[in-house]
Coordinates of C-alpha atoms and ligand atoms in Angstrom, one line a residue:
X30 CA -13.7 -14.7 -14.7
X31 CA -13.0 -11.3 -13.6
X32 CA -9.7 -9.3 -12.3
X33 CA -11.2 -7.4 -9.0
X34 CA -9.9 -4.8 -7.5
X35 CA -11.2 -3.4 -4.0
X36 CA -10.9 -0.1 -2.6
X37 CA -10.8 0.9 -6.3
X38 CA -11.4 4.6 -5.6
X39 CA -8.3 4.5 -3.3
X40 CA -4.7 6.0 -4.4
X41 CA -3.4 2.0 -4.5
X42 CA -6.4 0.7 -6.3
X43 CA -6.8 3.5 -9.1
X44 CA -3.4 3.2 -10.0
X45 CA -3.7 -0.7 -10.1
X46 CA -6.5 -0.3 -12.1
X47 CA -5.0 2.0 -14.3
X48 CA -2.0 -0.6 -14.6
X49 CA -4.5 -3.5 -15.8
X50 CA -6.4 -1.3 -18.2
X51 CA -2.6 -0.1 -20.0
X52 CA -2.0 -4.0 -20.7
X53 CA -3.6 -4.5 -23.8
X54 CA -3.9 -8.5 -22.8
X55 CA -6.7 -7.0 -20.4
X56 CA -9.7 -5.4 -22.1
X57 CA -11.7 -3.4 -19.3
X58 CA -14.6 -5.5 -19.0
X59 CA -12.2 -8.5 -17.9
X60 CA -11.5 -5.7 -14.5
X61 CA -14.4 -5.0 -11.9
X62 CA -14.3 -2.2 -9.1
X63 CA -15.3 -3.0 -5.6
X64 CA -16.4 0.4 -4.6
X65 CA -18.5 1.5 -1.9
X66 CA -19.3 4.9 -3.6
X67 CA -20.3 4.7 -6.8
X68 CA -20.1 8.2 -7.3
X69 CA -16.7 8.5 -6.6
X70 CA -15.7 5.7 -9.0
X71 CA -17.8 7.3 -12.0
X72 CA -14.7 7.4 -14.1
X73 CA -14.0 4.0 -13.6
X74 CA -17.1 3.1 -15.4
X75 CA -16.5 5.6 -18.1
X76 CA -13.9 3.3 -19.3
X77 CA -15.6 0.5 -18.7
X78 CA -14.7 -0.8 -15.8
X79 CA -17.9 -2.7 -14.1
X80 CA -18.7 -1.5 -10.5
X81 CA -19.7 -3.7 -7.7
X82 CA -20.7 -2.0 -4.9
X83 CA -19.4 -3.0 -1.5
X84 CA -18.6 -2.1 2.1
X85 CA -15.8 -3.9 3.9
X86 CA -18.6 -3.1 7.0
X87 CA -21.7 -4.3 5.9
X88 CA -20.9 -8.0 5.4
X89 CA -24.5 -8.4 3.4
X90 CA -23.2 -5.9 1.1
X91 CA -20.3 -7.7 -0.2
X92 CA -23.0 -11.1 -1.3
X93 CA -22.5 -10.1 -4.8
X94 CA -18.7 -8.6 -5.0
X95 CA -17.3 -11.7 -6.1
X96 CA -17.7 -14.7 -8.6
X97 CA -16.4 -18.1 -9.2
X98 CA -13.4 -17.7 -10.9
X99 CA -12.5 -14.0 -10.2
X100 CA -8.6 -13.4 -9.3
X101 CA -9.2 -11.0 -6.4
X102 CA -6.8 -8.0 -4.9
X103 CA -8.1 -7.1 -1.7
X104 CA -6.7 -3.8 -0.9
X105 CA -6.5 -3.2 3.4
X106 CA -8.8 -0.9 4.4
X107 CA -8.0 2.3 6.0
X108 CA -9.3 2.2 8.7
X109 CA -7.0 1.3 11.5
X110 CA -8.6 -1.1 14.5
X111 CA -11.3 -2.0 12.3
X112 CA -9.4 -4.0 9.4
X113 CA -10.0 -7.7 11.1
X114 CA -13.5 -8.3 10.8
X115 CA -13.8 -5.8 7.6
X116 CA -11.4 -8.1 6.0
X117 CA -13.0 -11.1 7.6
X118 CA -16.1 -10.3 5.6
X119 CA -14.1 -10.1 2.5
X120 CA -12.6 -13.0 2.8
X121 CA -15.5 -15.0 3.6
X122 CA -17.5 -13.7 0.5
X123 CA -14.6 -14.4 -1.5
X124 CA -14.8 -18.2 -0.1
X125 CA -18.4 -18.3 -0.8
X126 CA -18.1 -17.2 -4.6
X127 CA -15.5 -19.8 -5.3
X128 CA -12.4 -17.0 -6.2
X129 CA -9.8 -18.5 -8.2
X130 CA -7.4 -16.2 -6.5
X131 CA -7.5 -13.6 -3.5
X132 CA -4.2 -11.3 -3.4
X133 CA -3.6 -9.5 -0.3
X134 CA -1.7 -6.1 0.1
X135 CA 0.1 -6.9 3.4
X136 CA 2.8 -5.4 5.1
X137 CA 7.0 -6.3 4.3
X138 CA 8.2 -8.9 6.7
X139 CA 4.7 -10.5 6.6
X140 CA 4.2 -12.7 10.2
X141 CA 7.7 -11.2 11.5
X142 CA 6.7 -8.0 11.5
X143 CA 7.0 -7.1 15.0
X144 CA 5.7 -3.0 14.9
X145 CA 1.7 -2.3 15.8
X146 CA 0.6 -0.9 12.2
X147 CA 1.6 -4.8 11.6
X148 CA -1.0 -6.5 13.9
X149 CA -3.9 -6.4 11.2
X150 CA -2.3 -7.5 8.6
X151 CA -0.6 -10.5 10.3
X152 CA -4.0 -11.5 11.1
X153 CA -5.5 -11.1 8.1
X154 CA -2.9 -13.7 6.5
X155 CA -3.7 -16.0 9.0
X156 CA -7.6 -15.7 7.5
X157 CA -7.1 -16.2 4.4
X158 CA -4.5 -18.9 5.1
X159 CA -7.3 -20.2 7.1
X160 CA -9.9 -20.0 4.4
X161 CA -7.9 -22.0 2.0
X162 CA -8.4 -19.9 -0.9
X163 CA -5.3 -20.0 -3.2
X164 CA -3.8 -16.6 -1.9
X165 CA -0.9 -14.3 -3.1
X166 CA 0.7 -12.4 -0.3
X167 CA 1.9 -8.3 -1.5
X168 CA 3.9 -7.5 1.8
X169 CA 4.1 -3.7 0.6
X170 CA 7.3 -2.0 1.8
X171 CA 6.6 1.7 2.9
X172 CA 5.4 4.5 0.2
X173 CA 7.6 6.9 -0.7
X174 CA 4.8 9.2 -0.7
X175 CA 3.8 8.9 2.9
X176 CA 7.0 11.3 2.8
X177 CA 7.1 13.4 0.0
X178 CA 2.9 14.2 0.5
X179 CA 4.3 16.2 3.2
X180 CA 7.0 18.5 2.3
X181 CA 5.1 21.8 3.0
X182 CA 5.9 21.6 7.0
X183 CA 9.5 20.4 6.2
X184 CA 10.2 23.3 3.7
X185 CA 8.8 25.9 6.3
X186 CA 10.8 24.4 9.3
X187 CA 14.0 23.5 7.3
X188 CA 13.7 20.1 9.0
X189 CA 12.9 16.6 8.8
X190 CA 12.1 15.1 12.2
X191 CA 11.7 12.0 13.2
X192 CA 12.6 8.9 15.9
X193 CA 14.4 6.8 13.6
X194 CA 17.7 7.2 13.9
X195 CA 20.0 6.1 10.9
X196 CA 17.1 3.1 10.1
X197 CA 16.8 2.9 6.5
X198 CA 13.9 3.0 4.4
X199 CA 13.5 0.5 1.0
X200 CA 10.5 2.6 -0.3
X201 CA 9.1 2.5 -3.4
X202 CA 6.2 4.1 -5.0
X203 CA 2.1 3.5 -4.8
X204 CA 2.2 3.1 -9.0
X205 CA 5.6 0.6 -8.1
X206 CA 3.6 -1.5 -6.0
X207 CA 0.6 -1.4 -8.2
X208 CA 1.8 -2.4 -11.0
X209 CA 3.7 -5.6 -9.3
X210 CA -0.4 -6.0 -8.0
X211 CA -1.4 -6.1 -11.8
X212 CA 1.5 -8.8 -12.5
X213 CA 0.1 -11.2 -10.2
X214 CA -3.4 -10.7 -10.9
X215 CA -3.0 -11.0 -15.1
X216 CA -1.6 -13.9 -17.4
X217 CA -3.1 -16.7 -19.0
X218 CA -3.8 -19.6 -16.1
X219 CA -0.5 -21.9 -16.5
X220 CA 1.8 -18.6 -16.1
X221 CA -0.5 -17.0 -13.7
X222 CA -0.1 -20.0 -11.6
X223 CA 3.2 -19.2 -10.4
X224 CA 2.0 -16.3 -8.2
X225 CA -0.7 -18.8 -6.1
X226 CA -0.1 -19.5 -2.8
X227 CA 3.4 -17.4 -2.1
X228 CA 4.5 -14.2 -0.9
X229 CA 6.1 -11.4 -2.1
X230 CA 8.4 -9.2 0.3
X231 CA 8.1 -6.0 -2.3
X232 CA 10.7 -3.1 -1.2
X233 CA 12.5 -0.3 -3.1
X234 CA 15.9 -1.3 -4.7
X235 CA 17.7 1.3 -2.8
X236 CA 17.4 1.8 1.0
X237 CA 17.7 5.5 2.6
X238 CA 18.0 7.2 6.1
X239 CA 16.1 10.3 7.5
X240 CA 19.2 12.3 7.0
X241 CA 19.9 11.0 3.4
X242 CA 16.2 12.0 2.8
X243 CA 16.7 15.6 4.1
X244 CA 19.8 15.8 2.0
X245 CA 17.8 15.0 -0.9
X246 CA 14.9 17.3 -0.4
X247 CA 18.4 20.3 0.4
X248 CA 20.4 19.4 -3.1
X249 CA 16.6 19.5 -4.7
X250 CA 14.9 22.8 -3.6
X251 CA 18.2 24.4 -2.6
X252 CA 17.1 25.2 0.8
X253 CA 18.8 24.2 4.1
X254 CA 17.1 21.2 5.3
X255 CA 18.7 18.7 8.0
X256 CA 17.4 15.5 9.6
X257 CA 16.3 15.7 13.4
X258 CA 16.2 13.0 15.5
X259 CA 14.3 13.3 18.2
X260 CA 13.5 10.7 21.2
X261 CA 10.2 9.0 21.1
X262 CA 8.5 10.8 23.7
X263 CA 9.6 13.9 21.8
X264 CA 8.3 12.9 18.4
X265 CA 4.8 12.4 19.7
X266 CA 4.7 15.7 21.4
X267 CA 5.6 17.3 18.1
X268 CA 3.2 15.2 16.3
X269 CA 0.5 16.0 18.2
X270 CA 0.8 19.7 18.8
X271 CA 0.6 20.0 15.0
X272 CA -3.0 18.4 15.6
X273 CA -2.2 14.4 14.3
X274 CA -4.6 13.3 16.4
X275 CA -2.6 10.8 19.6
X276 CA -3.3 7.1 18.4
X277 CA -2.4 8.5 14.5
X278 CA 1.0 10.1 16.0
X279 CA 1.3 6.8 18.3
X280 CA 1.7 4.7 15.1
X281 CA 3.9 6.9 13.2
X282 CA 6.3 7.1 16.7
X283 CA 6.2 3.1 16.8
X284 CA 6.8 2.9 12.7
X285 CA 10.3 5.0 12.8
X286 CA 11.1 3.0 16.2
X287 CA 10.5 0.2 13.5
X288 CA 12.8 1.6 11.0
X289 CA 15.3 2.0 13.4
X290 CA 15.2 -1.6 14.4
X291 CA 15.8 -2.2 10.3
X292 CA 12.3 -3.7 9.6
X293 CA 11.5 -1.3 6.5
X294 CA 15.2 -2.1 5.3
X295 CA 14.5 -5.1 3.9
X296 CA 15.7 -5.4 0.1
X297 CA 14.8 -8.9 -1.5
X298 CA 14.4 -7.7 -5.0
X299 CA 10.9 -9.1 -5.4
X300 CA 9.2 -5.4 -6.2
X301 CA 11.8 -5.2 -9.4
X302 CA 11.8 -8.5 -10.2
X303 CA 7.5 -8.7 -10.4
X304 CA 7.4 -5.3 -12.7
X305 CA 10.7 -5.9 -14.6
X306 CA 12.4 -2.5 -14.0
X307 CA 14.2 -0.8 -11.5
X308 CA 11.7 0.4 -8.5
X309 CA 11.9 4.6 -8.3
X310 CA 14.2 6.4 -6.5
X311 CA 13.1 8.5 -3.5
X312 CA 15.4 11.8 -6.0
X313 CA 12.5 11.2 -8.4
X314 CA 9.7 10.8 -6.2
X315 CA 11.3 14.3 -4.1
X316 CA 11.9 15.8 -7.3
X317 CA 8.0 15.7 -8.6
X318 CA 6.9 16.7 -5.4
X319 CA 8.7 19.7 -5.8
X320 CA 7.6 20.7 -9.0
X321 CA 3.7 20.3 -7.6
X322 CA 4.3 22.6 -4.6
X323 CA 3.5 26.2 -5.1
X324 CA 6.1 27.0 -1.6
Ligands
NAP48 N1 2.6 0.7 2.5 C1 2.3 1.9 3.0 O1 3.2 2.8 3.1 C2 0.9 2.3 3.3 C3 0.6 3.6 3.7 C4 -0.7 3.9 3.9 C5 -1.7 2.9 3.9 N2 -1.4 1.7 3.5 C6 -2.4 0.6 3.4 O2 -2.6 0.4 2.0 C7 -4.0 0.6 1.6 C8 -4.1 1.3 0.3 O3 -3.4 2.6 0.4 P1 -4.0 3.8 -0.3 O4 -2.9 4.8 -0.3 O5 -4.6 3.5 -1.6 O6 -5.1 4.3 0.8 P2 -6.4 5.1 0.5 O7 -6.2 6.0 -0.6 O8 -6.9 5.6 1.8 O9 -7.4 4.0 -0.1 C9 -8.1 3.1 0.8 C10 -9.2 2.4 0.0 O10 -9.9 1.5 0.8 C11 -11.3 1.8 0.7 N3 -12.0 1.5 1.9 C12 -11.7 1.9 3.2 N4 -12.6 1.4 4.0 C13 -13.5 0.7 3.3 C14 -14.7 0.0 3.6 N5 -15.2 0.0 4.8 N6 -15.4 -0.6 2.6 C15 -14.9 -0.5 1.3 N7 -13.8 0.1 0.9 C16 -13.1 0.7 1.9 C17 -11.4 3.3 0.4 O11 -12.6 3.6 -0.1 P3 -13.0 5.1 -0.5 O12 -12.3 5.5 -1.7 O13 -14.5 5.1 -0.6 O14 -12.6 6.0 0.7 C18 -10.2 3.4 -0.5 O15 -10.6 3.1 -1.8 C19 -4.5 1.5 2.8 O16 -5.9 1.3 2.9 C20 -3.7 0.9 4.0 O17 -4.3 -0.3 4.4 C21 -0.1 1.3 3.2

């Protein structure tokens, strides 16, 4: 038996894999990388950390990505409109090995989440549901970092602008989230049994606005910075004028209609509960973003 982790070279999966190797329960030839470059996961296998090598999109590829036993984290791929049948083939080698788990980083509010970045992940669920593997739902809340890896523009405009309104945002970190992945995927069998078949709504403790955010970024760099809320229509124009390419700048439009509506709100205390400690304040996360930028 194994603990898996795809997309192991991703900025999720390195950081989950980082969070198995610190628990001294897990020695690293217990974890194995799906990778589908093994050059880029070189470092993983310096610490001996075994490399299988797999591409969600070549479902011959993935024959030998998973044994009987293994407890699996499937990480969703990043490649929007494609994620169905990439995770289809993951799911079905999974079935084949035998997995004695298959963990699933969804999205918060699982089959009621009603915005379009939603779709694939709903219907994923409803795979592995369908596979009867014993399964372990992550319904990961929004990064912090999808905000703070882009200060640079709202330094040099003195703005943060968005379609939001005052919708509030329960984000918590990529190394929040994986360490509650790492919970769920260690343990000896009876206590690790507990995370089978359920899900996890995982959000940040605390819940902020777009405005609340700008005033963060303000007290932090001591520059003027303000929220702007713009209409819809608006935000895409923006979006796309700064080059996001139009269906990229379509999702992000339909994500703060989202937040508006309260769907990224949601605080169950799950996140907190799986990695016993508080999640990470968006000040922390704005305040190391800061110190990186050379602006
Ligand atoms: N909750 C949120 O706020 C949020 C935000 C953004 C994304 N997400 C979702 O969470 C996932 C993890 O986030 P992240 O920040 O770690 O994203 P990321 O850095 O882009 O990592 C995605 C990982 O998936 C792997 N991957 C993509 N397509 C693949 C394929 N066809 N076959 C095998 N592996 C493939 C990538 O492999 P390579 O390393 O070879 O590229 C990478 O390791 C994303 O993929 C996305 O589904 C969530």
């Amino acid at each position: 038996m194994r603990i898996v982790v795809t997309g192991a070279t991703g900025q999720l999966g390195r950081l989950v894999v980082d969070a198995l190797l610190a628990d001294p329960a897990v020695p690293a030839g217990a974890v194995a990388a799906v990778v589908r470059n093994k050059e880029k996961a070189a470092d993983l296998a310096d610490r001996g950390v075994e490399l299988r090598i797999a591409d969600y999109s070549r479902p011959e590829t993935l024959a030998g990505a998973f044994e009987a036993g293994d407890r699996v984290l499937l990480i969703s791929g990043s490649e929007v409109g494609q994620r169905v049948p990439q995770h289809a083939a993951v799911i079905d080698a999974a079935k084949a090995a035998g997995v004695a788990q298959l963990a699933y980083t969804g999205v918060l509010g699982g089959p009621g989440a009603d915005f379009d970045l939603a779709a694939e992940h709903k219907a994923t669920e409803e795979l592995i549901l369908a596979s009867g593997l014993p399964y372990t739902f992550l319904r990961n809340g929004w990064y912090s970092e999808n905000y703070t890896d882009n200060l640079a523009p709202v330094l040099a405009h003195g703005a943060v602008v968005g379609n939001a309104g005052e919708g509030r945002i329960a984000s918590a970190t990529r190394a929040d989230y994986a360490a509650a992945a790492a919970a769920v995927l260690t343990g000896p069998d009876e206590e690790h049994g507990r995370h089978l078949n359920r899900a996890y709504e995982l959000s940040g403790d605390e819940a902020w606005s777009l405005a609340e955010y700008a005033a963060e970024i303000a007290a932090r760099s001591g520059r003027p910075i303000a929220y702007t809320d713009v209409p819809a229509e608006t935000h895409l124009e923006i979006l796309t004028g700064a080059g996001v390419p139009e269906p990229f700048a379509a999702i992000l439009v339909d994500v703060d209609e989202a937040i508006g509506r309260g769907a990224l709100a949601v605080r169950t205390g799950d996140l907190a509960r799986l990695i016993s400690r508080p999640t990470t304040p968006i000040g922390t996360t704005v305040a190391e973003a800061l110190k990186v930028m050379t602006v």
